[in-house]
JSON list of C-alpha atoms in Angstrom, two decimals:
[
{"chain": "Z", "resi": 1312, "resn": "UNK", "atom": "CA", "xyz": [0.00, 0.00, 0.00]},
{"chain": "Z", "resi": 1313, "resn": "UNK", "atom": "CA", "xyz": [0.96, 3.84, -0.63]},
{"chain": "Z", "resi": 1314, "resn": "UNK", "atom": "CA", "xyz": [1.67, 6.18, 1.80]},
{"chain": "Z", "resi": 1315, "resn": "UNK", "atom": "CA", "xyz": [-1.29, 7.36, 3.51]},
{"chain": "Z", "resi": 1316, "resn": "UNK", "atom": "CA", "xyz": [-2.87, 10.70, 3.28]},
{"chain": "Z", "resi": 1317, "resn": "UNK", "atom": "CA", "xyz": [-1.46, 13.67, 6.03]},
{"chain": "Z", "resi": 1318, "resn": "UNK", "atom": "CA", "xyz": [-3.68, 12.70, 9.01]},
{"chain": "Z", "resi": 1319, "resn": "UNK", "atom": "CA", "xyz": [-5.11, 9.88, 8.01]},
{"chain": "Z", "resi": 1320, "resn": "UNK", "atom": "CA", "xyz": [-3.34, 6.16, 8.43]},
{"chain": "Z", "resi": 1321, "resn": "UNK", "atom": "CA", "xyz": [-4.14, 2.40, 9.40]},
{"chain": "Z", "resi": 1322, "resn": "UNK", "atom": "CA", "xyz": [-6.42, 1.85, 12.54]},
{"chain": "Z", "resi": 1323, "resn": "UNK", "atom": "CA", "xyz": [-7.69, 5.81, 12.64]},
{"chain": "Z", "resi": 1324, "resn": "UNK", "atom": "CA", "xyz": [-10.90, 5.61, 14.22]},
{"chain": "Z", "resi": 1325, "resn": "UNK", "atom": "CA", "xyz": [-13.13, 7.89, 13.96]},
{"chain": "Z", "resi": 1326, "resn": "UNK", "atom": "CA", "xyz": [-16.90, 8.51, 15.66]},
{"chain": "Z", "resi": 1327, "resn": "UNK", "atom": "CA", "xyz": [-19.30, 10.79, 15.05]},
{"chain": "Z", "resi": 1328, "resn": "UNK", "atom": "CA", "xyz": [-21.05, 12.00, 17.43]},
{"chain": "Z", "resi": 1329, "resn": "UNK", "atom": "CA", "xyz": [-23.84, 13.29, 16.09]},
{"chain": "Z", "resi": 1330, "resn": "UNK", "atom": "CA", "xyz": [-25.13, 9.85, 13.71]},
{"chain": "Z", "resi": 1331, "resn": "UNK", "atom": "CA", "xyz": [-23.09, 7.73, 16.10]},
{"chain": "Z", "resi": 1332, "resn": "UNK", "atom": "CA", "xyz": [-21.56, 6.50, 12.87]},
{"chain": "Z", "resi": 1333, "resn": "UNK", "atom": "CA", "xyz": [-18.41, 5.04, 13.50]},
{"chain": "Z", "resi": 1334, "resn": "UNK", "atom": "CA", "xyz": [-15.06, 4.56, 10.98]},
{"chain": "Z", "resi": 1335, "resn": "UNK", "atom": "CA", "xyz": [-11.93, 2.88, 11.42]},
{"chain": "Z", "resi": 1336, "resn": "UNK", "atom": "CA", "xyz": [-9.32, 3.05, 8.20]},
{"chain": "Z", "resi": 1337, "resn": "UNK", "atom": "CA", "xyz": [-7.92, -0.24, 7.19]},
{"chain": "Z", "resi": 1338, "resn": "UNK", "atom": "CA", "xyz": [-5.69, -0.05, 4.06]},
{"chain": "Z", "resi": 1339, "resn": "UNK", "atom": "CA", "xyz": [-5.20, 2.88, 1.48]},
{"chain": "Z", "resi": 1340, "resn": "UNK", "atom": "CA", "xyz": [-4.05, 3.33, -1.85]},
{"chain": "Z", "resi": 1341, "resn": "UNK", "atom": "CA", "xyz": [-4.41, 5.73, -4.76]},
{"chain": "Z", "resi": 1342, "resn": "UNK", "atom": "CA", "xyz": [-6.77, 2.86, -6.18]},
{"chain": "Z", "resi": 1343, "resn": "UNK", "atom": "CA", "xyz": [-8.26, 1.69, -3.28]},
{"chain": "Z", "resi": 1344, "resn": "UNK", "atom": "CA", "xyz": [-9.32, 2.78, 0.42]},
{"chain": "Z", "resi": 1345, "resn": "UNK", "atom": "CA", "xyz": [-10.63, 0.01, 2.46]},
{"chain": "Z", "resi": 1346, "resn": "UNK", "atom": "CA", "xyz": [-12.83, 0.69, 5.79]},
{"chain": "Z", "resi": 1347, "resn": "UNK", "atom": "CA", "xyz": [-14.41, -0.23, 8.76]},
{"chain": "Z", "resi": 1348, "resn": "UNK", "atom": "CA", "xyz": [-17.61, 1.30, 9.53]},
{"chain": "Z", "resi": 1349, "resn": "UNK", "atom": "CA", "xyz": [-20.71, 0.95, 12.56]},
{"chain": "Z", "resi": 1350, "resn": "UNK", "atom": "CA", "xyz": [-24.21, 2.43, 11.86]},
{"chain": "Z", "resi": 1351, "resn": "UNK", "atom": "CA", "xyz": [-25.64, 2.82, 15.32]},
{"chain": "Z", "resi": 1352, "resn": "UNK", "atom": "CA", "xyz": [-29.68, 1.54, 15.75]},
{"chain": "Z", "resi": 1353, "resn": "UNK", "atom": "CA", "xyz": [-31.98, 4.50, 14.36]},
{"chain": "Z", "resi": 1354, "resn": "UNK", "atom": "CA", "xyz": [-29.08, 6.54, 13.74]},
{"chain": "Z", "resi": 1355, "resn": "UNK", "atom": "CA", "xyz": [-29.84, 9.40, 10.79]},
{"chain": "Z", "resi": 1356, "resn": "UNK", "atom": "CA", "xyz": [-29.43, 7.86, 6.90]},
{"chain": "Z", "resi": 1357, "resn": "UNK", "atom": "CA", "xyz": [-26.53, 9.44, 5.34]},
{"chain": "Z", "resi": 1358, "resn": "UNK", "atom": "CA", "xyz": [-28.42, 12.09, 2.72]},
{"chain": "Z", "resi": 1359, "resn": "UNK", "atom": "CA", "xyz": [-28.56, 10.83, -0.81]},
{"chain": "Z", "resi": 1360, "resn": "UNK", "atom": "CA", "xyz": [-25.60, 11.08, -2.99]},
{"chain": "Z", "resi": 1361, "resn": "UNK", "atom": "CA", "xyz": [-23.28, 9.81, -5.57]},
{"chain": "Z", "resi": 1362, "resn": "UNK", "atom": "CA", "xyz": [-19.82, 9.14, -6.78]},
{"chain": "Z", "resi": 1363, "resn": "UNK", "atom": "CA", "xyz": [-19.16, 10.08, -10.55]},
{"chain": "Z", "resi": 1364, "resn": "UNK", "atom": "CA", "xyz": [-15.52, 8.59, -10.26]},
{"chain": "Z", "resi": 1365, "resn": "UNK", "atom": "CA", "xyz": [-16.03, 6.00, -7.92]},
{"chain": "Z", "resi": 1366, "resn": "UNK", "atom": "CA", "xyz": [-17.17, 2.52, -7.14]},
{"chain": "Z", "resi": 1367, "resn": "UNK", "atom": "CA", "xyz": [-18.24, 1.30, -3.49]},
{"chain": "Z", "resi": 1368, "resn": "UNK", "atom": "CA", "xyz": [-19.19, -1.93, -2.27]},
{"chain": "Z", "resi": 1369, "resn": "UNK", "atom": "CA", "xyz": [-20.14, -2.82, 1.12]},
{"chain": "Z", "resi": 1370, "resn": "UNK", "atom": "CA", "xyz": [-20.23, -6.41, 3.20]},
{"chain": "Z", "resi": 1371, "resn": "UNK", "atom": "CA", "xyz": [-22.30, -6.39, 5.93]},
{"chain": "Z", "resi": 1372, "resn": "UNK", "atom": "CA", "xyz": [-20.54, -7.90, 8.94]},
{"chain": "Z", "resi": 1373, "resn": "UNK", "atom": "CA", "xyz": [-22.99, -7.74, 11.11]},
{"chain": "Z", "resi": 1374, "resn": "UNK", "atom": "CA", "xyz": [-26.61, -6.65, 12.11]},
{"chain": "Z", "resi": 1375, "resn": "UNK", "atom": "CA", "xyz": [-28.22, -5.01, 8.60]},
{"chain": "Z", "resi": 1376, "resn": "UNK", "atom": "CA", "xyz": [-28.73, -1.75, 7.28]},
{"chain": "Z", "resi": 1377, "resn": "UNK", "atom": "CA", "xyz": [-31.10, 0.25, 4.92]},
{"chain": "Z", "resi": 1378, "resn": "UNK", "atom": "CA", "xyz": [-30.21, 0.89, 1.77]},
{"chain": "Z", "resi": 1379, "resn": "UNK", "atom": "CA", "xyz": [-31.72, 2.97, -1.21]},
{"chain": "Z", "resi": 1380, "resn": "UNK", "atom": "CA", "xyz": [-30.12, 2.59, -4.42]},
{"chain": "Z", "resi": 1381, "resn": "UNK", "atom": "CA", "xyz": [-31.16, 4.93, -7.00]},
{"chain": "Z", "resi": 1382, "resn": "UNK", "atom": "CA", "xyz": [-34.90, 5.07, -5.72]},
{"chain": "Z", "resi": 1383, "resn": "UNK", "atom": "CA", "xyz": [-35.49, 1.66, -4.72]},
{"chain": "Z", "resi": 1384, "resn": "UNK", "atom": "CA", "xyz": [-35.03, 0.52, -1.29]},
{"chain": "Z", "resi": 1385, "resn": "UNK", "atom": "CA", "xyz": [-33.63, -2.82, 0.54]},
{"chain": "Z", "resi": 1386, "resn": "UNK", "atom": "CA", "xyz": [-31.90, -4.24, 3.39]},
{"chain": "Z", "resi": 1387, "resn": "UNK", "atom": "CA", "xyz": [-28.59, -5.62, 3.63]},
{"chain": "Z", "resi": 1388, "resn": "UNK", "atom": "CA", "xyz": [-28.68, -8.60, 6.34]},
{"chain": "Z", "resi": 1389, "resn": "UNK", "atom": "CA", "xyz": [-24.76, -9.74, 7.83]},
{"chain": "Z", "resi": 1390, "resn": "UNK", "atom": "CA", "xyz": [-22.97, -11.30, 5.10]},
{"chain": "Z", "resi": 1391, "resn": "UNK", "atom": "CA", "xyz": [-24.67, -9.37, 2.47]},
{"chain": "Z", "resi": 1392, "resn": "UNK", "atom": "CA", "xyz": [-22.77, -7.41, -0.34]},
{"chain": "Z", "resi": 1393, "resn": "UNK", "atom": "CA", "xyz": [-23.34, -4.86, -2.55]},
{"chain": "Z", "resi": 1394, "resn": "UNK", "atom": "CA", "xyz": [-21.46, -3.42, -5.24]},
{"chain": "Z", "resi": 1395, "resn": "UNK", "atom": "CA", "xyz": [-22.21, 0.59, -6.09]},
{"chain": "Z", "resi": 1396, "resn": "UNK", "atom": "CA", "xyz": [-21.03, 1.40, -9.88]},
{"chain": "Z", "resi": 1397, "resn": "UNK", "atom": "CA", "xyz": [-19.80, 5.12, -10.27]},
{"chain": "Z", "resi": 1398, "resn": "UNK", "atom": "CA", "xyz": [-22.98, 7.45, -10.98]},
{"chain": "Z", "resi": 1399, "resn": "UNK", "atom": "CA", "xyz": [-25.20, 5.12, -8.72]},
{"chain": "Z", "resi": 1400, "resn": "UNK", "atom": "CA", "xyz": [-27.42, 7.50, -6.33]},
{"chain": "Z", "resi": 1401, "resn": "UNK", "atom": "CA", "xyz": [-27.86, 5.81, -2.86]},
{"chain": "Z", "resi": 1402, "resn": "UNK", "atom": "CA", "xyz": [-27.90, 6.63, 0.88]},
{"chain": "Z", "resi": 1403, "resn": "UNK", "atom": "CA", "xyz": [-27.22, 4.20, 3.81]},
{"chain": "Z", "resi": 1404, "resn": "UNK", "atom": "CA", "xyz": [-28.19, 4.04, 7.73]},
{"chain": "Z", "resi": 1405, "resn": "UNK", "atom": "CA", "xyz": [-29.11, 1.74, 10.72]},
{"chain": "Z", "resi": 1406, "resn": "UNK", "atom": "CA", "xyz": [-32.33, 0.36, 10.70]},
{"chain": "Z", "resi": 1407, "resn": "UNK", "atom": "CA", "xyz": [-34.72, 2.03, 14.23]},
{"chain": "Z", "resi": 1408, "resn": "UNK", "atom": "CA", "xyz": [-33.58, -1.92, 15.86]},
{"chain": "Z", "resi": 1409, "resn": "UNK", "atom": "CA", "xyz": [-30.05, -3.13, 14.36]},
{"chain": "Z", "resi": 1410, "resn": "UNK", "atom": "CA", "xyz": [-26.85, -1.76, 14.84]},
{"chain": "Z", "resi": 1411, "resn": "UNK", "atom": "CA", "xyz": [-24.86, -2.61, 11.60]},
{"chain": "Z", "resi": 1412, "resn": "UNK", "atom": "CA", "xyz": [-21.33, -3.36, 11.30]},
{"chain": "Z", "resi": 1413, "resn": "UNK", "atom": "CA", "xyz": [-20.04, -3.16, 7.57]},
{"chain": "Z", "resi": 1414, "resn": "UNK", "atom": "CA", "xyz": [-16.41, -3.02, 5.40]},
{"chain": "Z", "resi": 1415, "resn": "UNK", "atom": "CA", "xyz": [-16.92, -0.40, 3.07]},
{"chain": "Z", "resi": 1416, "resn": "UNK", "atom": "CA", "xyz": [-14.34, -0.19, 0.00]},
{"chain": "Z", "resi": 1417, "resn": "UNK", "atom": "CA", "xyz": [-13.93, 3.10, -2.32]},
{"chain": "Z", "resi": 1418, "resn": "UNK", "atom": "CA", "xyz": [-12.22, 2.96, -5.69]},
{"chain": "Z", "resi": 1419, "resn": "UNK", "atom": "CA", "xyz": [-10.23, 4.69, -6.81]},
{"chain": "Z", "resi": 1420, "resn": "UNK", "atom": "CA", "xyz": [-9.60, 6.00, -3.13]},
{"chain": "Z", "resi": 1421, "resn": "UNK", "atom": "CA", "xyz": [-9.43, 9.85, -4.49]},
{"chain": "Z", "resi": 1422, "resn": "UNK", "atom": "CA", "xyz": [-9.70, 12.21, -1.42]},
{"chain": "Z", "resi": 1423, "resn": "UNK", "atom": "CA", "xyz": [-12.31, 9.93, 0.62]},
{"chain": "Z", "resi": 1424, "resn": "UNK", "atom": "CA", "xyz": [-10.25, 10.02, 3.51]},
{"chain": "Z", "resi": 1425, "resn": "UNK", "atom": "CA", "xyz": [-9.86, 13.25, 3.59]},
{"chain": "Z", "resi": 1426, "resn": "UNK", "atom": "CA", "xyz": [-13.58, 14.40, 2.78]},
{"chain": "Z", "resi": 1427, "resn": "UNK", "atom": "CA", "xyz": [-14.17, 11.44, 5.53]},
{"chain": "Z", "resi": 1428, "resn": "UNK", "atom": "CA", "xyz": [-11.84, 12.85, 8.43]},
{"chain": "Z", "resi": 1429, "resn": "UNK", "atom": "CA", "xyz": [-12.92, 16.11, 8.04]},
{"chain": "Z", "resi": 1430, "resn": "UNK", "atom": "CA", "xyz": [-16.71, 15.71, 8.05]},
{"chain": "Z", "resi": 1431, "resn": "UNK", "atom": "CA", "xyz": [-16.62, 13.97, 11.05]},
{"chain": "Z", "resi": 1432, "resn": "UNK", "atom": "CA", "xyz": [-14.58, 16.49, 12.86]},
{"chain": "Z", "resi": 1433, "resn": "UNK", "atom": "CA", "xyz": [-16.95, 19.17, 11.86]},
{"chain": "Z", "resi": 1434, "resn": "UNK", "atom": "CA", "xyz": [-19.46, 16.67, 14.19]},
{"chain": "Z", "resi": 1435, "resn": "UNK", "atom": "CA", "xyz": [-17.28, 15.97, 16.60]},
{"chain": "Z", "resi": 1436, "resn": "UNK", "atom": "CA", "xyz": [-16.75, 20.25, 16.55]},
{"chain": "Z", "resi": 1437, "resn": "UNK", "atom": "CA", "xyz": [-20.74, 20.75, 16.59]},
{"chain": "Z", "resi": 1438, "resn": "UNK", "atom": "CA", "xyz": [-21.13, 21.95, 13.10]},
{"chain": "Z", "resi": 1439, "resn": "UNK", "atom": "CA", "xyz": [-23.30, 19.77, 11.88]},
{"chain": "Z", "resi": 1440, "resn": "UNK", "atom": "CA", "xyz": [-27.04, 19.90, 11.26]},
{"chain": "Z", "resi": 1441, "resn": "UNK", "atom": "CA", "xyz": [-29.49, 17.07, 13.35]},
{"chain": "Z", "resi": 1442, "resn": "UNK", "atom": "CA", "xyz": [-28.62, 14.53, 10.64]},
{"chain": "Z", "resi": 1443, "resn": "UNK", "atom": "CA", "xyz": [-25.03, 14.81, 10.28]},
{"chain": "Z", "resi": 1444, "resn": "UNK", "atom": "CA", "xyz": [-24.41, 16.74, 7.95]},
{"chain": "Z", "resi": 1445, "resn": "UNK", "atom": "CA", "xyz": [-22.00, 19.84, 8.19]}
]
């Protein structure tokens, strides 16, 4: 693996407090950023969004979480997977009961970390709105 971005390296956990989303960085390359994330029962869905450059794909570890992938929603139970192609619109979060414990993988990694580290201090700093978002 590459070097890792300034402030960001293997095992950097981060919480927010807000969602009670949590994030632990596992590997990191230009091509690929691999992470460990929690989505804490009833916690706030992530708002809708996309990646015009990048591919995710989640496993579900453990628990399940809600999903809605370009207008049509699921659940992802543990052991689960789903693969996100670049353009796909989609938002995740706990369900109200299940705490979810997922790997999440970006590629190409781009600035993910980054964007990642920096929203979550911005909750951790109280500038965020009810849902999260800063």
């Amino acid at each position: 693996m590459d070097a890792w971005p300034e402030g960001v390296h293997r095992g950097r956990f981060l919480r927010n407090p807000v969602t009670g989303q949590t994030l632990t960085f596992l590997e990191f390359s230009p091509e690929l950023l691999v992470m460990e994330t929690t989505y804490r029962a009833g916690g706030p869905q992530a708002p809708e969004h996309y990646h015009p450059l990048q591919e995710e794909h989640f496993v579900v570890l453990e628990g399940a979480v809600g999903v809605v992938v370009d207008g049509r929603e699921r659940q992802l139970a543990a052991g689960e997977e789903l693969t996100l192609p670049p353009g796909s619109r989609h938002r995740f979060g706990a369900l109200p009961d299940q705490l979810c414990r997922a790997r999440w993988e970006v590629r190409p990694a781009l600035l993910t970390a980054e964007f990642l580290s920096t929203t979550f201090g911005l909750a951790q700093d109280g500038h965020a709105t009810k849902g999260g978002v800063p």
